PDB file of C-alpha atoms in Angstrom:
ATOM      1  CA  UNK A   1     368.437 159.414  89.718  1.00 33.00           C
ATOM      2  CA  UNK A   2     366.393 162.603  90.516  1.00 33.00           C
ATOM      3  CA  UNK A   3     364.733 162.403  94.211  1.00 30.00           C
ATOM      4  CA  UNK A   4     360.911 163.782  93.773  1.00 31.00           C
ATOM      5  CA  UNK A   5     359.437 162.886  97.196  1.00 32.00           C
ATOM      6  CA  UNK A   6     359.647 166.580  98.582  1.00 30.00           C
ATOM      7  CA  UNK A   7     357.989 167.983  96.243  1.00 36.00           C
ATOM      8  CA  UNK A   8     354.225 168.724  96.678  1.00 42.00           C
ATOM      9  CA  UNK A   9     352.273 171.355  95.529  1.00 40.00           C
ATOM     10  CA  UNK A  10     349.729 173.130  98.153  1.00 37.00           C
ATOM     11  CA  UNK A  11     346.904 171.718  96.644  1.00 43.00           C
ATOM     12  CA  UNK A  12     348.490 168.337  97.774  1.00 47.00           C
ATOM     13  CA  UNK A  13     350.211 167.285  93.941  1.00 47.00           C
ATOM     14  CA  UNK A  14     353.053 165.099  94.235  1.00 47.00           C
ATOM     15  CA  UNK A  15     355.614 164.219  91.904  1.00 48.00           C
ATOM     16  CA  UNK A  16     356.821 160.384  91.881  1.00 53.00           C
ATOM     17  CA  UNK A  17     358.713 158.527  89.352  1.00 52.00           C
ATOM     18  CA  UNK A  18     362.423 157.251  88.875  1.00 50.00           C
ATOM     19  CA  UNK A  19     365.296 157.478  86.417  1.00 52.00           C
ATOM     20  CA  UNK A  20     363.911 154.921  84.315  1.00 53.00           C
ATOM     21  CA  UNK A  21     360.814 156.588  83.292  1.00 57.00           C
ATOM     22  CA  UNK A  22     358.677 159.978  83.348  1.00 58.00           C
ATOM     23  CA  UNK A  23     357.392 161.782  86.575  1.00 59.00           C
ATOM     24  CA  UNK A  24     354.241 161.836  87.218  1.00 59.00           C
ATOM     25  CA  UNK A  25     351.877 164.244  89.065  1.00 62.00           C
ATOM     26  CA  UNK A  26     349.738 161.950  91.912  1.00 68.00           C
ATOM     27  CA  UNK A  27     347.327 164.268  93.762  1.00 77.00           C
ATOM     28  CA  UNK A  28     346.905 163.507  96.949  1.00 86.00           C
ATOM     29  CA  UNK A  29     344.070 165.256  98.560  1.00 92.00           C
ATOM     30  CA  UNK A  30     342.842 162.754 101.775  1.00 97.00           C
ATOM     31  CA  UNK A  31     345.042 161.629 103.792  1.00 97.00           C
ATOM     32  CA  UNK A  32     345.267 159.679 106.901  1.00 98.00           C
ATOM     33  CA  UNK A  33     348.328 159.824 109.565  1.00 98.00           C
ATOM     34  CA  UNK A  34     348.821 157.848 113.012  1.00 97.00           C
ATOM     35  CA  UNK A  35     350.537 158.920 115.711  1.00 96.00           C
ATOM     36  CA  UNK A  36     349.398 162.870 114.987  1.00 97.00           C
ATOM     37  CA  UNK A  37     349.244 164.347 118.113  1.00 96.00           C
ATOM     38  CA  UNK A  38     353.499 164.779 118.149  1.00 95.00           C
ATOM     39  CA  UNK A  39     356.970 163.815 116.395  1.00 93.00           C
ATOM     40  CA  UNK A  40     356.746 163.436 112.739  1.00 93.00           C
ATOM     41  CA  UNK A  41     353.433 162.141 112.872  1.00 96.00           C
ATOM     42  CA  UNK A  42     352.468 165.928 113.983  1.00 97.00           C
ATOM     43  CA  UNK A  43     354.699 167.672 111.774  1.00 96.00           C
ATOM     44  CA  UNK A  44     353.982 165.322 108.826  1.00 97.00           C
ATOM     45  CA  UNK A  45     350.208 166.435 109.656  1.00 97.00           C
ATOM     46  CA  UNK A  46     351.320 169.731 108.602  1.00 97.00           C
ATOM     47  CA  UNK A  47     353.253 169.203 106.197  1.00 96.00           C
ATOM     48  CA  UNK A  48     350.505 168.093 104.278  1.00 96.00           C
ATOM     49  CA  UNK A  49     347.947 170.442 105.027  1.00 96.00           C
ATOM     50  CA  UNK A  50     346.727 172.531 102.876  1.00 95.00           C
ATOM     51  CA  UNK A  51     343.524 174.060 100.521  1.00 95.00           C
ATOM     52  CA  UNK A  52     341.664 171.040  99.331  1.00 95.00           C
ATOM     53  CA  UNK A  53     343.301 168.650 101.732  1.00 96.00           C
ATOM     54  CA  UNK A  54     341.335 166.447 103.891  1.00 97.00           C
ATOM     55  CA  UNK A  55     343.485 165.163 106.605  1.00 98.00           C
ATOM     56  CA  UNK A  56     342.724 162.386 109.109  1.00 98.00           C
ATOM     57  CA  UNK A  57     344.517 162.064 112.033  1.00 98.00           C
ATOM     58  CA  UNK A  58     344.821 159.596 114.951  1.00 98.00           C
ATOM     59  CA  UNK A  59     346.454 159.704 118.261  1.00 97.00           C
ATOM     60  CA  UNK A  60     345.949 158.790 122.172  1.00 96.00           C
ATOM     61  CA  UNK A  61     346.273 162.344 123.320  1.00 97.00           C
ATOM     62  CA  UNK A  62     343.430 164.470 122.961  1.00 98.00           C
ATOM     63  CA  UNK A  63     344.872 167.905 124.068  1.00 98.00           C
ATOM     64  CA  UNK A  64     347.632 167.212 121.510  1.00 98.00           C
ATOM     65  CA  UNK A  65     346.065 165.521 118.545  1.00 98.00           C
ATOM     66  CA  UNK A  66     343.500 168.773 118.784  1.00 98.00           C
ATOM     67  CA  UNK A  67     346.663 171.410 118.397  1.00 98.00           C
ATOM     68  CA  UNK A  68     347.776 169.112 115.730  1.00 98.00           C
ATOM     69  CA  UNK A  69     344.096 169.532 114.050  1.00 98.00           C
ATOM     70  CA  UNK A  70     343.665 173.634 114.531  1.00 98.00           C
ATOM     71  CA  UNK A  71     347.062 173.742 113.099  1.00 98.00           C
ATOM     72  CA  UNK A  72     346.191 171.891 110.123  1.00 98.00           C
ATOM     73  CA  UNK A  73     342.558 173.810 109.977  1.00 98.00           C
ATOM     74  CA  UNK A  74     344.528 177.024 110.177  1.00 98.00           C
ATOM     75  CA  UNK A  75     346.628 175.910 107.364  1.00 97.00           C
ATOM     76  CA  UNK A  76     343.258 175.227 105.282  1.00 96.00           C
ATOM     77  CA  UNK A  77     342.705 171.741 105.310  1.00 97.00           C
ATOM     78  CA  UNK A  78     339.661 169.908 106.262  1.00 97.00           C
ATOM     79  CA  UNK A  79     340.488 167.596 109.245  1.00 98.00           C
ATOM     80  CA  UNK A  80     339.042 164.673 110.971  1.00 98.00           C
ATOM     81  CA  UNK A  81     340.358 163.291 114.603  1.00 98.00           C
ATOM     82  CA  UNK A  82     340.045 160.402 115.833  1.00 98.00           C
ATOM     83  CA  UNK A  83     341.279 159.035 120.015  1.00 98.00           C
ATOM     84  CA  UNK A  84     342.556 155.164 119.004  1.00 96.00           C
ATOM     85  CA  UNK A  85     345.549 153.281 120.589  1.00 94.00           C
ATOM     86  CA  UNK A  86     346.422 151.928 117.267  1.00 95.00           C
ATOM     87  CA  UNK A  87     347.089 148.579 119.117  1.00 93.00           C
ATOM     88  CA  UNK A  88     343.071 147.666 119.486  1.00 95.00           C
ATOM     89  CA  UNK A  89     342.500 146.108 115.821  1.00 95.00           C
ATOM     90  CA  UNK A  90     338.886 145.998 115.839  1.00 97.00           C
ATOM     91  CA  UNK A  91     337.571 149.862 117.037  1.00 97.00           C
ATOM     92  CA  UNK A  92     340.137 151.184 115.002  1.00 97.00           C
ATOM     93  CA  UNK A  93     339.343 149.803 111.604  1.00 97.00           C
ATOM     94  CA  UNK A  94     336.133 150.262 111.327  1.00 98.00           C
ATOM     95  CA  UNK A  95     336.726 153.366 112.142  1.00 98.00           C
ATOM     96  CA  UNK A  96     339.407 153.657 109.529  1.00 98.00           C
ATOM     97  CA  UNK A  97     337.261 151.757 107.218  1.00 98.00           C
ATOM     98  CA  UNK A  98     334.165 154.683 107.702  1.00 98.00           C
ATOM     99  CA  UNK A  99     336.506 157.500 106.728  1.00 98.00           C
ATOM    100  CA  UNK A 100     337.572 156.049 103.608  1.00 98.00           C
ATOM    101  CA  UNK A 101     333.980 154.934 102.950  1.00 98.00           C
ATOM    102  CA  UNK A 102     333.500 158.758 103.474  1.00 97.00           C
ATOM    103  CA  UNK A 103     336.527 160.030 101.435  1.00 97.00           C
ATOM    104  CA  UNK A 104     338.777 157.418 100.118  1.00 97.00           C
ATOM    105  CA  UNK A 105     342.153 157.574 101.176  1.00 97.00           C
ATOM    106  CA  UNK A 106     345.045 158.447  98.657  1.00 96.00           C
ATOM    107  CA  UNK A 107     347.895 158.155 101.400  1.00 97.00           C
ATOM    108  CA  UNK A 108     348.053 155.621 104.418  1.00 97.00           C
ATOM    109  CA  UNK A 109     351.293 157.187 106.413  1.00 97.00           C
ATOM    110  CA  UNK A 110     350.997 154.707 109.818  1.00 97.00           C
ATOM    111  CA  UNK A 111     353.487 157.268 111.692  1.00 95.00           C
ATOM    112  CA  UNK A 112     351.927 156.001 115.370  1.00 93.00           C
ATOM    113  CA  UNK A 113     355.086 154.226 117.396  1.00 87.00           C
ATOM    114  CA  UNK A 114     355.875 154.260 120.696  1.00 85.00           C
ATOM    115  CA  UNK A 115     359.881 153.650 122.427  1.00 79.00           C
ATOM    116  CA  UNK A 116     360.937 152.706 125.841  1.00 72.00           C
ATOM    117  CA  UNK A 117     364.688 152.255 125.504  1.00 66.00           C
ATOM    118  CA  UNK A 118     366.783 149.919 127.589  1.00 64.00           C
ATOM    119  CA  UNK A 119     365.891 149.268 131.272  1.00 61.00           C
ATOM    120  CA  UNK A 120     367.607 150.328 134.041  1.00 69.00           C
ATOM    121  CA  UNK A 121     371.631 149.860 134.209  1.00 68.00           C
ATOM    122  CA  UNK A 122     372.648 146.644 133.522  1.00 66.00           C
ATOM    123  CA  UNK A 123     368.856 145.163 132.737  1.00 72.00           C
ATOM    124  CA  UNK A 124     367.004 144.732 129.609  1.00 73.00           C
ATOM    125  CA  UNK A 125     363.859 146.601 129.134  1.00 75.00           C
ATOM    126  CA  UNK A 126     361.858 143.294 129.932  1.00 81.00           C
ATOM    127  CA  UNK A 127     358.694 141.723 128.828  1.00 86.00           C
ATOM    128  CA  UNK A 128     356.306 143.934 129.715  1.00 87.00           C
ATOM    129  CA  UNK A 129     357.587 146.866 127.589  1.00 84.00           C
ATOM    130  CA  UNK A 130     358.851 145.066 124.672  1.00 82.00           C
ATOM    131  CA  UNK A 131     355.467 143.746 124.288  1.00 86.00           C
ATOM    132  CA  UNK A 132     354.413 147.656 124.630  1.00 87.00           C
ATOM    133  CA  UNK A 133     356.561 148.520 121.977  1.00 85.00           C
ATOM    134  CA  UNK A 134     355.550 145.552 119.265  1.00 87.00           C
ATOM    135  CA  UNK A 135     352.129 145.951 119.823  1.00 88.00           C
ATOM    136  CA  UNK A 136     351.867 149.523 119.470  1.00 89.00           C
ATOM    137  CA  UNK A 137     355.066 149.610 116.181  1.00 87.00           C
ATOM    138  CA  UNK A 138     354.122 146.553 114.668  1.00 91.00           C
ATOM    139  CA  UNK A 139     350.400 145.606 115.174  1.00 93.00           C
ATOM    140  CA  UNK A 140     349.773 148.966 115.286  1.00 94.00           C
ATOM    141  CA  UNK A 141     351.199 148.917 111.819  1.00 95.00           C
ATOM    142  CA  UNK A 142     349.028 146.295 110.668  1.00 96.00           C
ATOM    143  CA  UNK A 143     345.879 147.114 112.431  1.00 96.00           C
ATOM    144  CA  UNK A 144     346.186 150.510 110.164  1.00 97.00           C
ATOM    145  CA  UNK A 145     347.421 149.192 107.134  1.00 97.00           C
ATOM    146  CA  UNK A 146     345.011 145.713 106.434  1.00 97.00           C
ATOM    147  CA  UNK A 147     341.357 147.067 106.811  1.00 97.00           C
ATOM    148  CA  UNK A 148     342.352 150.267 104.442  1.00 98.00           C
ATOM    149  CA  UNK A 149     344.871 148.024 101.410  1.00 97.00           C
ATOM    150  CA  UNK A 150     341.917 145.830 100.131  1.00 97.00           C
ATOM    151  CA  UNK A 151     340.080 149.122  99.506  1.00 97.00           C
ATOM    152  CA  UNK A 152     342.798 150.628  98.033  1.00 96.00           C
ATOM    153  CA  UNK A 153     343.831 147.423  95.551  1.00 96.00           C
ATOM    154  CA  UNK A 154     339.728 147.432  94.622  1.00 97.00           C
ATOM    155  CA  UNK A 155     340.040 151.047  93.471  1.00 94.00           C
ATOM    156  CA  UNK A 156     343.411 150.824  92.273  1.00 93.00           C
ATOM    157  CA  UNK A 157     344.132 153.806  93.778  1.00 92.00           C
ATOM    158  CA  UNK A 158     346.593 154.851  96.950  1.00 93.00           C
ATOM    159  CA  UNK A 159     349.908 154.867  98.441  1.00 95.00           C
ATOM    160  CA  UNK A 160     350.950 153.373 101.716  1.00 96.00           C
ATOM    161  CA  UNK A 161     353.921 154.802 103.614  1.00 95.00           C
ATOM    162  CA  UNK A 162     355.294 153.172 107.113  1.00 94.00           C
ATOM    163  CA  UNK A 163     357.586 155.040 109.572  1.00 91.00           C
ATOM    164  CA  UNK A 164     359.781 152.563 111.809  1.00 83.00           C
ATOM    165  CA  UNK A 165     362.247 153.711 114.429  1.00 72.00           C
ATOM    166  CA  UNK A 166     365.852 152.995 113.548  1.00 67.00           C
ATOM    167  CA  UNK A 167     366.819 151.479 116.957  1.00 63.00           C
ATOM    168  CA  UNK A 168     366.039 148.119 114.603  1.00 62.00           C
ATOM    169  CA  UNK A 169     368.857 148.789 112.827  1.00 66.00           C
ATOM    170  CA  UNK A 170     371.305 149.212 115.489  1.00 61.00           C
ATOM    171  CA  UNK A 171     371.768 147.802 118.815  1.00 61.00           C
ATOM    172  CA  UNK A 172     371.506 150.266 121.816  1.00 58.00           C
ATOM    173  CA  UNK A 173     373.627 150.534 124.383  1.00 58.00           C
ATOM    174  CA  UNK A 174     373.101 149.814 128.046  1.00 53.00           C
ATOM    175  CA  UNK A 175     375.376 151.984 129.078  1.00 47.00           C
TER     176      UNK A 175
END
């Protein structure tokens, strides 16, 4: 099976598809990324900008989501910014829901995620920050995903990608 999902065109084009049947060209030209003010939710920011791109980002930082948006600008896309903790449902989608009321959304990437690894020595990381970390990886998730996905099933129309952190996959160590 040929791998496709690297390849995109400035303009935003990307090629999908399997072995089983024929690529085809999906142009995406508004997207919207969490988590965009650093990590791969920066550099996926940039990644994607480009001439005839219309980017919409979301972060906590300000300072950094705004480098995040001049490099993007500089790049040629047309960018919108947005200051949300992804883990407050109700400011954030309507928010969400506004932009794509504005220009609907081809790609969803909900890259926002937050890690506090293991407490210290012998102790688990507690209550407190494991509630941190599922509100902000996992509602945070949702709270991006559910106002935007009936809009996209109405229009039949958009993609939805999810970054997760593999420290679900393994355990970490304490030590």
């Amino acid at each position: 099976a040929q791998d496709f999902g690297r390849t995109v065109a400035h303009a935003g084009a990307r090629v999908a598809g399997g072995a089983s049947r024929r690529p085809r060209v999906i142009f995406i030209s508004s997207v919207l990324i969490t988590g965009a003010s650093s990590g791969l939710g920066a550099g996926l920011a940039r990644n994607y900008a480009g001439p005839g791109v219309h980017l919409v980002l979301t972060a906590r930082d300000a300072a950094r989501l705004e480098a995040t948006a001049v490099a993007c600008r500089d790049r040629g896309a047309t960018v919108v910014t947005g200051l949300f903790d992804v883990g407050d449902a109700a400011p954030l989608g309507a928010w969400l829901i506004a932009q794509d009321e504005a220009t609907p959304l081809d790609l969803i990437i909900a890259a926002a995620g937050v890690s506090a690894g293991t407490g210290e020595g012998d102790t688990p990381e507690g209550l407190d920050l494991a509630t941190m970390q599922v509100r902000a990886n996992l509602l945070g998730t949702i709270h991006t995903v559910e106002p935007l996905l009936p809009r996209m099933i109405a229009r039949k129309q958009g993609q939805v990608a999810v970054v997760a952190s593999t420290a679900a996959l393994r355990g970490l160590a304490y030590s």
